[in-house]
mmCIF file of C-alpha atoms in Angstrom:
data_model
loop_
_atom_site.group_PDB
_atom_site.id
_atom_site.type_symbol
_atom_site.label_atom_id
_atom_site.label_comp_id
_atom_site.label_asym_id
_atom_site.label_seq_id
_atom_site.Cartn_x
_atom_site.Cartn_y
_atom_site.Cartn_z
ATOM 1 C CA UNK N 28 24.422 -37.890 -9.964
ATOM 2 C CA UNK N 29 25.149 -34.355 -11.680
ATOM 3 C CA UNK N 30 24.462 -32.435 -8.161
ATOM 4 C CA UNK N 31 26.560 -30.865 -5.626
ATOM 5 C CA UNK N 32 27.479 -28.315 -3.578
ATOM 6 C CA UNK N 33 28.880 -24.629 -3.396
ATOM 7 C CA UNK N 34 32.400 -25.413 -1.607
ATOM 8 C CA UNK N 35 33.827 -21.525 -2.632
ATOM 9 C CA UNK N 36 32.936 -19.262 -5.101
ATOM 10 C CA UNK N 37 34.422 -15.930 -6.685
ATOM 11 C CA UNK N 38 32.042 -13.125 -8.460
ATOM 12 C CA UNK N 39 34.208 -12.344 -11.487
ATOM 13 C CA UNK N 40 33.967 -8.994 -13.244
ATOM 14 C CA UNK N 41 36.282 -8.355 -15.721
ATOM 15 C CA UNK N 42 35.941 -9.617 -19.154
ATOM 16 C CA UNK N 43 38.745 -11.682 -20.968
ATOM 17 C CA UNK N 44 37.283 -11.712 -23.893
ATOM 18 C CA UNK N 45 35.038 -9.869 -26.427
ATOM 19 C CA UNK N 46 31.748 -10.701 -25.169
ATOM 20 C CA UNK N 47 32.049 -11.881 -22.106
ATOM 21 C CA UNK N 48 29.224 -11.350 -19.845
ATOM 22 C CA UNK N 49 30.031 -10.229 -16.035
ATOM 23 C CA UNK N 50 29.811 -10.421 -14.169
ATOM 24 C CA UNK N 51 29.808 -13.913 -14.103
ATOM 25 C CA UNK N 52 30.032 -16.730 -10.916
ATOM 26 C CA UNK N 53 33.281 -19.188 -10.572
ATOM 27 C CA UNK N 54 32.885 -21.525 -8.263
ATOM 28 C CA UNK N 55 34.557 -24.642 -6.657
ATOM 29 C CA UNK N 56 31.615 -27.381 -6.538
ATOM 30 C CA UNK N 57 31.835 -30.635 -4.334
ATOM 31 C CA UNK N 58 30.290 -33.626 -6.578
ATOM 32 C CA UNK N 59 27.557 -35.657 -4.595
ATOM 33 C CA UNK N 60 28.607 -39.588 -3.937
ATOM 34 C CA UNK N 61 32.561 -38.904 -5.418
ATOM 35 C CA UNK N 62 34.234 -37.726 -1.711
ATOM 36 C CA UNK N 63 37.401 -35.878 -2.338
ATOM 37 C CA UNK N 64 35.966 -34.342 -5.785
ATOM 38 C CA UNK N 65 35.510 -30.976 -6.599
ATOM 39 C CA UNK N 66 35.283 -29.220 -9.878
ATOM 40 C CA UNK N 67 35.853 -25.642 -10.956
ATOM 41 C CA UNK N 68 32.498 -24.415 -12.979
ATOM 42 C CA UNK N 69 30.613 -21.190 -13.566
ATOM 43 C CA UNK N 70 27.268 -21.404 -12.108
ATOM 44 C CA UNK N 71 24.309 -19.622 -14.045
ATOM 45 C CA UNK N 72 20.592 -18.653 -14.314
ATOM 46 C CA UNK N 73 21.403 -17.221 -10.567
ATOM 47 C CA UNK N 74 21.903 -13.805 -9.667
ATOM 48 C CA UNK N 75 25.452 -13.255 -7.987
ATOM 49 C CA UNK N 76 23.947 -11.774 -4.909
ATOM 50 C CA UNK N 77 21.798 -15.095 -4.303
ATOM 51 C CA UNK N 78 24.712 -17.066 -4.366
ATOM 52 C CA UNK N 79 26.080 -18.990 -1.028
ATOM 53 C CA UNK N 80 28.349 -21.080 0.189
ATOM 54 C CA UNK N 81 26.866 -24.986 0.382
ATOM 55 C CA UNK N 82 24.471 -23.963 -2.196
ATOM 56 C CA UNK N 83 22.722 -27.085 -3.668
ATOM 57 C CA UNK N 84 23.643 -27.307 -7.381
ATOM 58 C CA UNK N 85 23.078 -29.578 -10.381
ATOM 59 C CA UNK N 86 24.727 -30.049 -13.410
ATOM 60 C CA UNK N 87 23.712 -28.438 -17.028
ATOM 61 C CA UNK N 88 25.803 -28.457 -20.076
ATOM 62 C CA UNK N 89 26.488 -25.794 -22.999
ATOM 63 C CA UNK N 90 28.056 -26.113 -25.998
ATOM 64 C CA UNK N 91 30.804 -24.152 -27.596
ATOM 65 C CA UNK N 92 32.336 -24.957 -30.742
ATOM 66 C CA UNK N 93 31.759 -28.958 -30.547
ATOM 67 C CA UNK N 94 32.648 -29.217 -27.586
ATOM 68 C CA UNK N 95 29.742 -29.410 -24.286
ATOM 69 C CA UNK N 96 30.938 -27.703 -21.071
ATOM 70 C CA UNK N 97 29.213 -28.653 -17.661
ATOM 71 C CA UNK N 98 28.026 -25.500 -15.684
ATOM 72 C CA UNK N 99 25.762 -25.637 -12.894
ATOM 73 C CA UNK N 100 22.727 -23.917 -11.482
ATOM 74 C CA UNK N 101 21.166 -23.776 -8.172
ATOM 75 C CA UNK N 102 18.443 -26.198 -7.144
ATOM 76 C CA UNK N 103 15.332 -25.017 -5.191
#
């Protein structure tokens, strides 16, 4: 369905490579109708003080090099 949910979530800031921007949210997101699946995503467009645990997230993709990357942003 391409939404989810915040299950845990890190604020990273430290840069691992030129250009990086931080900081910069990892988080663990629980897929919506797949029970047992979670993926490891950055979620953007949200400041990392608004960010929660069980946020409602959906899926958005970006493209590096070829290749499209899903990342997620926070619905409502």
């Amino acid at each position: 369905s391409g939404t989810g949910q915040i299950d845990t979530f890190t604020i990273n800031s430290q840069a691992w490579i030129p250009g990086m921007e931080v900081p910069c949210i990892i988080a663990r997101v629980r897929l919506d109708g797949v029970p047992g699946v979670f993926l490891t995503t950055n979620v953007i467009n949200c400041a990392v003080d608004e960010v929660n645990f069980e946020d409602r997230v959906k899926v958005t993709f970006a493209e590096q090099d070829d290749i499209w990357f899903p990342l997620f942003e926070k619905v409502g």
